[in-house]
Amino acid sequence: MGNEPITFRIKTLTPLWTGGADGKMDRIHETGIIGSIRWWYEVIARGLGYYICDPISDNRCKLSGKEKDGEERISKLCPACYLFGTTGWKRMFNLPVTIDGKHTIKGNEPFSQATTNSINKSWLSKVFEKNRYDMNYFGSLELKVLPRCDRHQIVEQLKAVLSIMSNFGSLGAKPQFGYGLFKLADHTEETKESLRMINRFLKENCFIKRSDDKKGFSLKNYWKIETEVGKSLPPANLEYLGKKGKDVYIPMSFEVRYMLRKEYLEKCGSKKATAEIFGGTKGDKWASKVFVSSFYKEDQKNEKYKLRIWGFTARAVSEIVREAIERDYETNNDREIFSFDEMLSEVTQIDS
Ligand SMILES: [Zn+2]
């Protein structure tokens, strides 16, 4: 590899939200994109058995500037802080975002959620109506990686984490509102190989191993249901959706999560346990442990929509989710619910 920066081309499947000043999005903000990549890198590293600090606690990694050498500096950093930066240590790369000229990225869809439920409608109109002229982006964009050093390693780590995010999660902020599903147009890596690339990097750099999953956001607890929706969509009365949006994606993640939350509460009977899994209703960024995409189309020519639901919980929760969406959205869920269990033990064994 030469010194040319590597560019990841991204095609959105649901609109991208990166936030901005006052929580309004005026353009694509790199910080929102990098924040989500870091979050996923943490999830993967925890899944592989490595220690990741809590970046908002007092115990987070930091450098004082008095460290003798590089070795001492690295010994004070967890892998996420090493790559993405912390107090006294710069991020290992820059990531300017450019918009692909061929597909105009539109900032013209309202920041909206659709619902068929009249109770939700008044709540949603209060929350979302005032943001109607906010922007989000749908289309193609490019992330250019400019590593500070260790070019090959940095590029490899980003390629691995982006490949995993495109198949199992989302990019940017507000995943709880269905934002950020995407496809990598090139430089994709197969999932097991991605895990191996990250595992090797963590091992070679002697990061600390510790299974400290208090928050539960680890690949060890990850599950995913991704399925075609049989029910005809969109339903007739989607009040908060511009005409254009309907053909491309349907922002109903709020509605689906509302239904799942209710279903879970009925099954388990505990409000506390339900809030732990589905989060508060305040819309805190990562409060929920279950994420629901907007209904999306892998290819715009497709008639049918798909839905991706993923979580970081006990397996029983995913079973309840599967039953509920099968009933309400006529999804075809014969396939097993995906988990990383087997792959994680394989990868950590091969490379140990
Ligand atoms: Zn750290």
CSV table of C-alpha atoms and ligand atoms in Angstrom, one decimal:
chain,number,residue,atom,x,y,z
A,1,MET,CA,0.0,0.0,0.0
A,2,GLY,CA,1.2,3.5,-0.9
A,3,ASN,CA,0.4,6.7,0.9
A,4,GLU,CA,-2.8,7.3,-0.8
A,5,PRO,CA,-5.7,7.5,1.7
A,6,ILE,CA,-8.2,4.7,1.5
A,7,THR,CA,-11.8,5.7,0.9
A,8,PHE,CA,-14.8,3.7,2.1
A,9,ARG,CA,-17.8,4.3,-0.1
A,10,ILE,CA,-21.1,4.1,1.7
A,11,LYS,CA,-24.6,3.8,0.5
A,12,THR,CA,-27.3,4.5,3.0
A,13,LEU,CA,-30.3,2.1,3.4
A,14,THR,CA,-32.0,4.3,5.9
A,15,PRO,CA,-31.2,8.0,6.5
A,16,LEU,CA,-28.1,9.0,8.3
A,17,TRP,CA,-28.2,11.2,11.4
A,18,THR,CA,-25.0,12.6,12.8
A,19,GLY,CA,-26.3,15.5,14.9
A,20,GLY,CA,-24.7,18.9,15.0
A,21,ALA,CA,-25.0,22.1,16.9
A,22,ASP,CA,-28.0,22.2,19.3
A,23,GLY,CA,-28.8,18.6,18.3
A,24,LYS,CA,-29.8,19.9,14.8
A,25,MET,CA,-28.1,18.4,11.8
A,26,ASP,CA,-27.0,21.0,9.2
A,27,ARG,CA,-24.5,18.8,7.5
A,28,ILE,CA,-22.8,15.4,8.0
A,29,HIS,CA,-20.7,15.8,11.1
A,30,GLU,CA,-17.7,13.5,11.3
A,31,THR,CA,-17.9,13.3,15.1
A,32,GLY,CA,-21.3,11.5,14.9
A,33,ILE,CA,-19.8,9.0,12.5
A,34,ILE,CA,-16.6,8.5,14.4
A,35,GLY,CA,-18.5,8.2,17.7
A,36,SER,CA,-20.6,5.3,16.3
A,37,ILE,CA,-17.5,3.5,14.9
A,38,ARG,CA,-15.8,3.8,18.3
A,39,TRP,CA,-18.9,2.4,20.0
A,40,TRP,CA,-18.9,-0.6,17.8
A,41,TYR,CA,-15.2,-1.1,18.2
A,42,GLU,CA,-15.7,-1.2,22.0
A,43,VAL,CA,-18.5,-3.7,21.6
A,44,ILE,CA,-16.3,-6.0,19.4
A,45,ALA,CA,-13.2,-5.7,21.7
A,46,ARG,CA,-15.4,-6.5,24.8
A,47,GLY,CA,-16.7,-9.5,22.9
A,48,LEU,CA,-13.2,-10.7,22.2
A,49,GLY,CA,-12.5,-10.5,26.0
A,50,TYR,CA,-10.6,-7.2,26.2
A,51,TYR,CA,-10.9,-4.4,28.7
A,52,ILE,CA,-12.5,-1.2,27.5
A,53,CYS,CA,-12.7,1.8,29.8
A,54,ASP,CA,-15.9,3.8,30.4
A,55,PRO,CA,-15.0,7.0,28.6
A,56,ILE,CA,-17.3,9.1,30.8
A,57,SER,CA,-16.1,7.8,34.1
A,58,ASP,CA,-13.1,8.9,36.2
A,59,ASN,CA,-11.5,5.6,35.5
A,60,ARG,CA,-11.2,6.3,31.8
A,61,CYS,CA,-7.8,6.1,30.2
A,62,LYS,CA,-5.8,9.3,30.2
A,63,LEU,CA,-2.2,10.3,29.7
A,64,SER,CA,-0.5,12.9,31.9
A,65,GLY,CA,2.3,13.8,29.4
A,66,LYS,CA,4.9,12.5,31.8
A,67,GLU,CA,5.1,9.0,30.2
A,68,LYS,CA,8.7,8.0,29.4
A,69,ASP,CA,8.1,6.4,26.0
A,70,GLY,CA,5.6,5.0,23.5
A,71,GLU,CA,5.4,1.7,25.4
A,72,GLU,CA,4.4,3.3,28.6
A,73,ARG,CA,1.9,5.5,26.8
A,74,ILE,CA,0.2,2.5,25.1
A,75,SER,CA,0.2,0.5,28.4
A,76,LYS,CA,-2.1,3.2,29.8
A,77,LEU,CA,-4.6,3.0,27.0
A,78,CYS,CA,-7.4,0.6,26.2
A,79,PRO,CA,-7.8,-0.3,22.5
A,80,ALA,CA,-10.7,2.1,22.0
A,81,CYS,CA,-8.7,5.0,23.5
A,82,TYR,CA,-5.6,4.0,21.6
A,83,LEU,CA,-7.4,4.2,18.2
A,84,PHE,CA,-10.0,6.9,18.9
A,85,GLY,CA,-8.2,9.1,21.4
A,86,THR,CA,-8.6,10.3,24.9
A,87,THR,CA,-7.2,13.0,27.2
A,88,GLY,CA,-3.5,13.4,26.3
A,89,TRP,CA,-3.7,11.1,23.2
A,90,LYS,CA,-4.8,12.0,19.7
A,91,ARG,CA,-7.1,9.9,17.6
A,92,MET,CA,-5.0,7.7,15.2
A,93,PHE,CA,-6.7,8.9,12.1
A,94,ASN,CA,-8.8,11.7,10.5
A,95,LEU,CA,-11.9,10.8,8.7
A,96,PRO,CA,-13.1,13.6,6.3
A,97,VAL,CA,-16.5,12.8,4.8
A,98,THR,CA,-17.3,13.7,1.3
A,99,ILE,CA,-20.5,13.4,-0.6
A,100,ASP,CA,-20.5,11.4,-3.8
A,101,GLY,CA,-21.5,13.8,-6.6
A,102,LYS,CA,-23.4,11.2,-8.6
A,103,HIS,CA,-26.1,10.7,-6.0
A,104,THR,CA,-27.2,13.9,-4.4
A,105,ILE,CA,-27.6,13.6,-0.7
A,106,LYS,CA,-30.8,15.1,0.3
A,107,GLY,CA,-31.4,17.0,3.5
A,108,ASN,CA,-35.0,17.3,2.7
A,109,GLU,CA,-36.7,14.6,4.5
A,110,PRO,CA,-38.3,15.7,7.8
A,111,PHE,CA,-37.0,14.3,11.0
A,112,SER,CA,-40.0,12.2,11.4
A,113,GLN,CA,-41.4,9.0,12.7
A,114,ALA,CA,-44.5,7.5,11.3
A,115,THR,CA,-47.2,5.8,13.4
A,116,THR,CA,-50.6,4.2,13.0
A,117,ASN,CA,-51.4,4.5,16.7
A,118,SER,CA,-53.4,7.5,17.9
A,119,ILE,CA,-51.8,7.7,21.3
A,120,ASN,CA,-48.3,7.7,19.8
A,121,LYS,CA,-49.4,10.2,17.3
A,122,SER,CA,-50.0,13.1,19.7
A,123,TRP,CA,-46.7,12.3,21.5
A,124,LEU,CA,-44.7,12.0,18.3
A,125,SER,CA,-46.1,15.2,16.9
A,126,LYS,CA,-45.0,17.0,20.0
A,127,VAL,CA,-41.5,15.6,19.8
A,128,PHE,CA,-40.9,15.5,16.1
A,129,GLU,CA,-43.0,18.3,14.7
A,130,LYS,CA,-40.8,21.0,16.0
A,131,ASN,CA,-37.9,19.3,14.2
A,132,ARG,CA,-39.6,19.1,10.9
A,133,TYR,CA,-37.1,21.2,9.1
A,134,ASP,CA,-34.2,19.4,10.5
A,135,MET,CA,-32.0,17.5,8.1
A,136,ASN,CA,-30.9,14.0,7.6
A,137,TYR,CA,-29.1,12.4,4.7
A,138,PHE,CA,-29.9,9.6,2.3
A,139,GLY,CA,-27.7,8.6,-0.5
A,140,SER,CA,-24.0,7.9,-1.0
A,141,LEU,CA,-21.0,9.3,0.8
A,142,GLU,CA,-17.3,8.6,1.2
A,143,LEU,CA,-15.3,8.3,4.3
A,144,LYS,CA,-11.6,9.0,3.6
A,145,VAL,CA,-9.2,7.6,6.2
A,146,LEU,CA,-6.1,9.5,6.9
A,147,PRO,CA,-4.1,7.6,9.4
A,148,ARG,CA,-1.5,9.3,11.6
A,149,CYS,CA,0.8,6.3,11.6
A,150,ASP,CA,0.7,2.5,11.3
A,151,ARG,CA,-1.2,3.1,8.2
A,152,HIS,CA,-1.9,-0.6,7.4
A,153,GLN,CA,-3.1,-1.5,10.9
A,154,ILE,CA,-5.4,1.5,11.2
A,155,VAL,CA,-7.0,0.9,7.8
A,156,GLU,CA,-7.4,-2.7,8.6
A,157,GLN,CA,-9.1,-2.0,11.9
A,158,LEU,CA,-11.5,0.4,10.3
A,159,LYS,CA,-12.3,-1.9,7.5
A,160,ALA,CA,-13.1,-4.7,9.9
A,161,VAL,CA,-15.3,-2.6,12.2
A,162,LEU,CA,-17.2,-0.9,9.3
A,163,SER,CA,-17.8,-4.3,7.7
A,164,ILE,CA,-19.3,-5.6,11.0
A,165,MET,CA,-21.4,-2.4,11.4
A,166,SER,CA,-22.8,-2.7,7.9
A,167,ASN,CA,-24.0,-6.2,8.6
A,168,PHE,CA,-25.0,-6.0,12.2
A,169,GLY,CA,-25.6,-2.4,13.3
A,170,SER,CA,-25.7,1.1,12.0
A,171,LEU,CA,-23.6,4.2,11.4
A,172,GLY,CA,-24.0,7.6,13.0
A,173,ALA,CA,-26.3,8.6,15.9
A,174,LYS,CA,-29.8,7.9,16.9
A,175,PRO,CA,-30.0,4.2,16.0
A,176,GLN,CA,-33.1,4.0,18.2
A,177,PHE,CA,-34.9,6.0,15.6
A,178,GLY,CA,-34.0,3.7,12.8
A,179,TYR,CA,-31.2,5.8,11.3
A,180,GLY,CA,-27.9,4.7,9.8
A,181,LEU,CA,-28.3,1.3,8.1
A,182,PHE,CA,-25.8,1.2,5.3
A,183,LYS,CA,-23.9,-0.9,2.8
A,184,LEU,CA,-20.2,-0.7,2.1
A,185,ALA,CA,-19.7,-0.4,-1.6
A,186,ASP,CA,-16.2,-1.8,-1.5
A,187,HIS,CA,-13.5,-2.9,0.9
A,188,THR,CA,-15.9,-5.2,2.6
A,189,GLU,CA,-14.6,-8.0,4.7
A,190,GLU,CA,-16.2,-11.2,5.7
A,191,THR,CA,-17.4,-11.3,9.3
A,192,LYS,CA,-15.1,-13.9,10.7
A,193,GLU,CA,-12.1,-12.4,9.0
A,194,SER,CA,-13.1,-9.0,10.4
A,195,LEU,CA,-13.1,-10.5,13.9
A,196,ARG,CA,-9.8,-12.1,13.4
A,197,MET,CA,-8.3,-8.9,12.1
A,198,ILE,CA,-9.4,-7.1,15.3
A,199,ASN,CA,-8.4,-10.0,17.6
A,200,ARG,CA,-4.9,-10.1,16.1
A,201,PHE,CA,-4.4,-6.4,16.5
A,202,LEU,CA,-5.5,-6.5,20.2
A,203,LYS,CA,-3.3,-9.4,20.9
A,204,GLU,CA,-0.2,-8.1,19.1
A,205,ASN,CA,-0.5,-4.8,21.0
A,206,CYS,CA,-0.8,-6.6,24.3
A,207,PHE,CA,-4.0,-4.8,25.4
A,208,ILE,CA,-5.4,-5.9,28.7
A,209,LYS,CA,-7.8,-8.9,28.8
A,210,ARG,CA,-10.7,-8.6,31.1
A,211,SER,CA,-14.3,-9.6,30.7
A,212,ASP,CA,-16.0,-6.6,32.2
A,213,ASP,CA,-19.3,-6.4,30.5
A,214,LYS,CA,-21.3,-4.5,33.1
A,215,LYS,CA,-23.1,-2.4,30.6
A,216,GLY,CA,-23.9,-5.5,28.5
A,217,PHE,CA,-22.8,-3.9,25.2
A,218,SER,CA,-20.7,-6.8,24.0
A,219,LEU,CA,-20.7,-9.1,21.0
A,220,LYS,CA,-21.2,-11.9,23.5
A,221,ASN,CA,-24.8,-10.7,24.2
A,222,TYR,CA,-25.5,-9.7,20.6
A,223,TRP,CA,-28.4,-11.1,18.6
A,224,LYS,CA,-30.0,-10.1,15.3
A,225,ILE,CA,-33.2,-10.7,13.5
A,226,GLU,CA,-33.2,-9.5,9.9
A,227,THR,CA,-36.1,-10.3,7.9
A,228,GLU,CA,-38.4,-9.5,5.0
A,229,VAL,CA,-41.7,-8.0,6.0
A,230,GLY,CA,-44.8,-9.7,4.5
A,231,LYS,CA,-47.3,-7.2,5.6
A,232,SER,CA,-48.0,-4.6,2.9
A,233,LEU,CA,-46.3,-1.4,3.7
A,234,PRO,CA,-46.7,1.5,4.1
A,235,PRO,CA,-50.0,1.5,6.0
A,236,ALA,CA,-52.4,4.1,4.7
A,237,ASN,CA,-52.2,6.7,7.5
A,238,LEU,CA,-48.6,7.7,7.8
A,239,GLU,CA,-49.0,11.3,8.8
A,240,TYR,CA,-45.5,12.2,9.4
A,241,LEU,CA,-43.9,11.1,6.2
A,242,GLY,CA,-43.2,13.0,3.1
A,243,LYS,CA,-44.4,11.3,-0.1
A,244,LYS,CA,-40.9,10.6,-1.3
A,245,GLY,CA,-39.8,8.8,1.8
A,246,LYS,CA,-42.5,6.1,1.5
A,247,ASP,CA,-41.0,4.5,-1.5
A,248,VAL,CA,-37.5,4.3,0.0
A,249,TYR,CA,-37.8,3.6,3.7
A,250,ILE,CA,-40.4,3.9,6.4
A,251,PRO,CA,-39.4,5.4,9.7
A,252,MET,CA,-41.5,3.3,12.0
A,253,SER,CA,-38.8,2.1,14.4
A,254,PHE,CA,-40.5,4.1,17.2
A,255,GLU,CA,-43.7,2.3,16.6
A,256,VAL,CA,-42.1,-1.2,16.4
A,257,ARG,CA,-40.1,-0.5,19.6
A,258,TYR,CA,-43.3,0.7,21.4
A,259,MET,CA,-45.0,-2.5,20.5
A,260,LEU,CA,-42.0,-4.7,21.5
A,261,ARG,CA,-41.7,-2.8,24.8
A,262,LYS,CA,-45.4,-3.4,25.6
A,263,GLU,CA,-45.1,-7.0,24.6
A,264,TYR,CA,-42.1,-7.5,26.9
A,265,LEU,CA,-43.7,-5.8,29.8
A,266,GLU,CA,-46.7,-8.1,29.5
A,267,LYS,CA,-44.5,-11.2,29.4
A,268,CYS,CA,-42.1,-10.3,32.2
A,269,GLY,CA,-44.4,-8.1,34.4
A,270,SER,CA,-41.6,-5.9,35.6
A,271,LYS,CA,-41.4,-2.2,34.6
A,272,LYS,CA,-37.9,-2.1,35.9
A,273,ALA,CA,-36.7,-5.0,33.8
A,274,THR,CA,-38.5,-3.6,30.8
A,275,ALA,CA,-36.8,-0.2,31.2
A,276,GLU,CA,-33.4,-1.9,31.5
A,277,ILE,CA,-33.9,-3.5,28.1
A,278,PHE,CA,-35.9,-1.0,26.2
A,279,GLY,CA,-34.5,2.1,27.8
A,280,GLY,CA,-36.3,5.2,29.1
A,281,THR,CA,-38.7,7.0,26.9
A,282,LYS,CA,-36.6,10.1,26.9
A,283,GLY,CA,-34.7,9.0,23.8
A,284,ASP,CA,-31.3,8.7,25.5
A,285,LYS,CA,-28.8,7.8,22.8
A,286,TRP,CA,-27.7,4.3,24.0
A,287,ALA,CA,-30.2,3.7,26.7
A,288,SER,CA,-32.1,1.0,24.9
A,289,LYS,CA,-30.4,-2.4,24.5
A,290,VAL,CA,-32.7,-3.3,21.6
A,291,PHE,CA,-32.4,-1.4,18.3
A,292,VAL,CA,-34.9,-1.4,15.5
A,293,SER,CA,-34.2,-0.1,12.0
A,294,SER,CA,-36.6,1.8,9.8
A,295,PHE,CA,-38.2,-0.5,7.2
A,296,TYR,CA,-35.7,-0.5,4.4
A,297,LYS,CA,-35.1,-1.8,0.9
A,298,GLU,CA,-31.8,-3.4,0.1
A,299,ASP,CA,-32.5,-2.5,-3.5
A,300,GLN,CA,-35.0,0.2,-4.4
A,301,LYS,CA,-36.4,-2.1,-7.1
A,302,ASN,CA,-37.6,-4.5,-4.5
A,303,GLU,CA,-41.3,-4.5,-3.7
A,304,LYS,CA,-40.8,-5.7,-0.1
A,305,TYR,CA,-39.3,-4.0,2.9
A,306,LYS,CA,-36.9,-5.5,5.3
A,307,LEU,CA,-36.4,-4.9,9.0
A,308,ARG,CA,-33.3,-5.3,11.2
A,309,ILE,CA,-33.7,-5.7,14.9
A,310,TRP,CA,-30.7,-6.3,17.1
A,311,GLY,CA,-30.0,-6.3,20.7
A,312,PHE,CA,-27.5,-6.9,23.6
A,313,THR,CA,-29.6,-9.0,26.0
A,314,ALA,CA,-30.4,-12.5,27.1
A,315,ARG,CA,-31.6,-14.8,24.4
A,316,ALA,CA,-35.1,-15.0,25.8
A,317,VAL,CA,-35.7,-11.4,24.8
A,318,SER,CA,-34.9,-12.1,21.2
A,319,GLU,CA,-37.4,-14.9,21.2
A,320,ILE,CA,-40.2,-12.6,22.4
A,321,VAL,CA,-39.2,-10.1,19.8
A,322,ARG,CA,-39.3,-12.7,17.1
A,323,GLU,CA,-42.7,-13.9,18.0
A,324,ALA,CA,-44.1,-10.4,18.2
A,325,ILE,CA,-42.8,-9.1,14.9
A,326,GLU,CA,-43.9,-12.3,13.2
A,327,ARG,CA,-47.4,-11.7,14.4
A,328,ASP,CA,-47.6,-8.0,13.7
A,329,TYR,CA,-45.6,-7.7,10.5
A,330,GLU,CA,-45.9,-11.1,9.0
A,331,THR,CA,-42.2,-11.6,8.9
A,332,ASN,CA,-40.6,-14.8,7.8
A,333,ASN,CA,-38.5,-15.9,10.7
A,334,ASP,CA,-37.8,-19.5,10.1
A,335,ARG,CA,-34.1,-18.9,10.2
A,336,GLU,CA,-32.3,-19.0,13.5
A,337,ILE,CA,-31.7,-15.8,15.4
A,338,PHE,CA,-28.1,-14.8,14.7
A,339,SER,CA,-25.6,-14.7,17.5
A,340,PHE,CA,-21.8,-14.4,17.5
A,341,ASP,CA,-21.3,-17.2,20.1
A,342,GLU,CA,-19.7,-19.8,17.8
A,343,MET,CA,-17.7,-17.3,15.8
A,344,LEU,CA,-16.2,-15.6,18.9
A,345,SER,CA,-15.0,-18.9,20.4
A,346,GLU,CA,-13.6,-20.0,17.0
A,347,VAL,CA,-11.7,-16.8,16.4
A,348,THR,CA,-10.3,-16.6,19.9
A,349,GLN,CA,-9.2,-20.2,19.7
A,350,ILE,CA,-7.6,-20.0,16.2
A,351,ASP,CA,-5.5,-17.0,17.1
A,352,SER,CA,-4.6,-17.8,20.7
B,1,ZN,ZN,-9.8,3.7,27.4
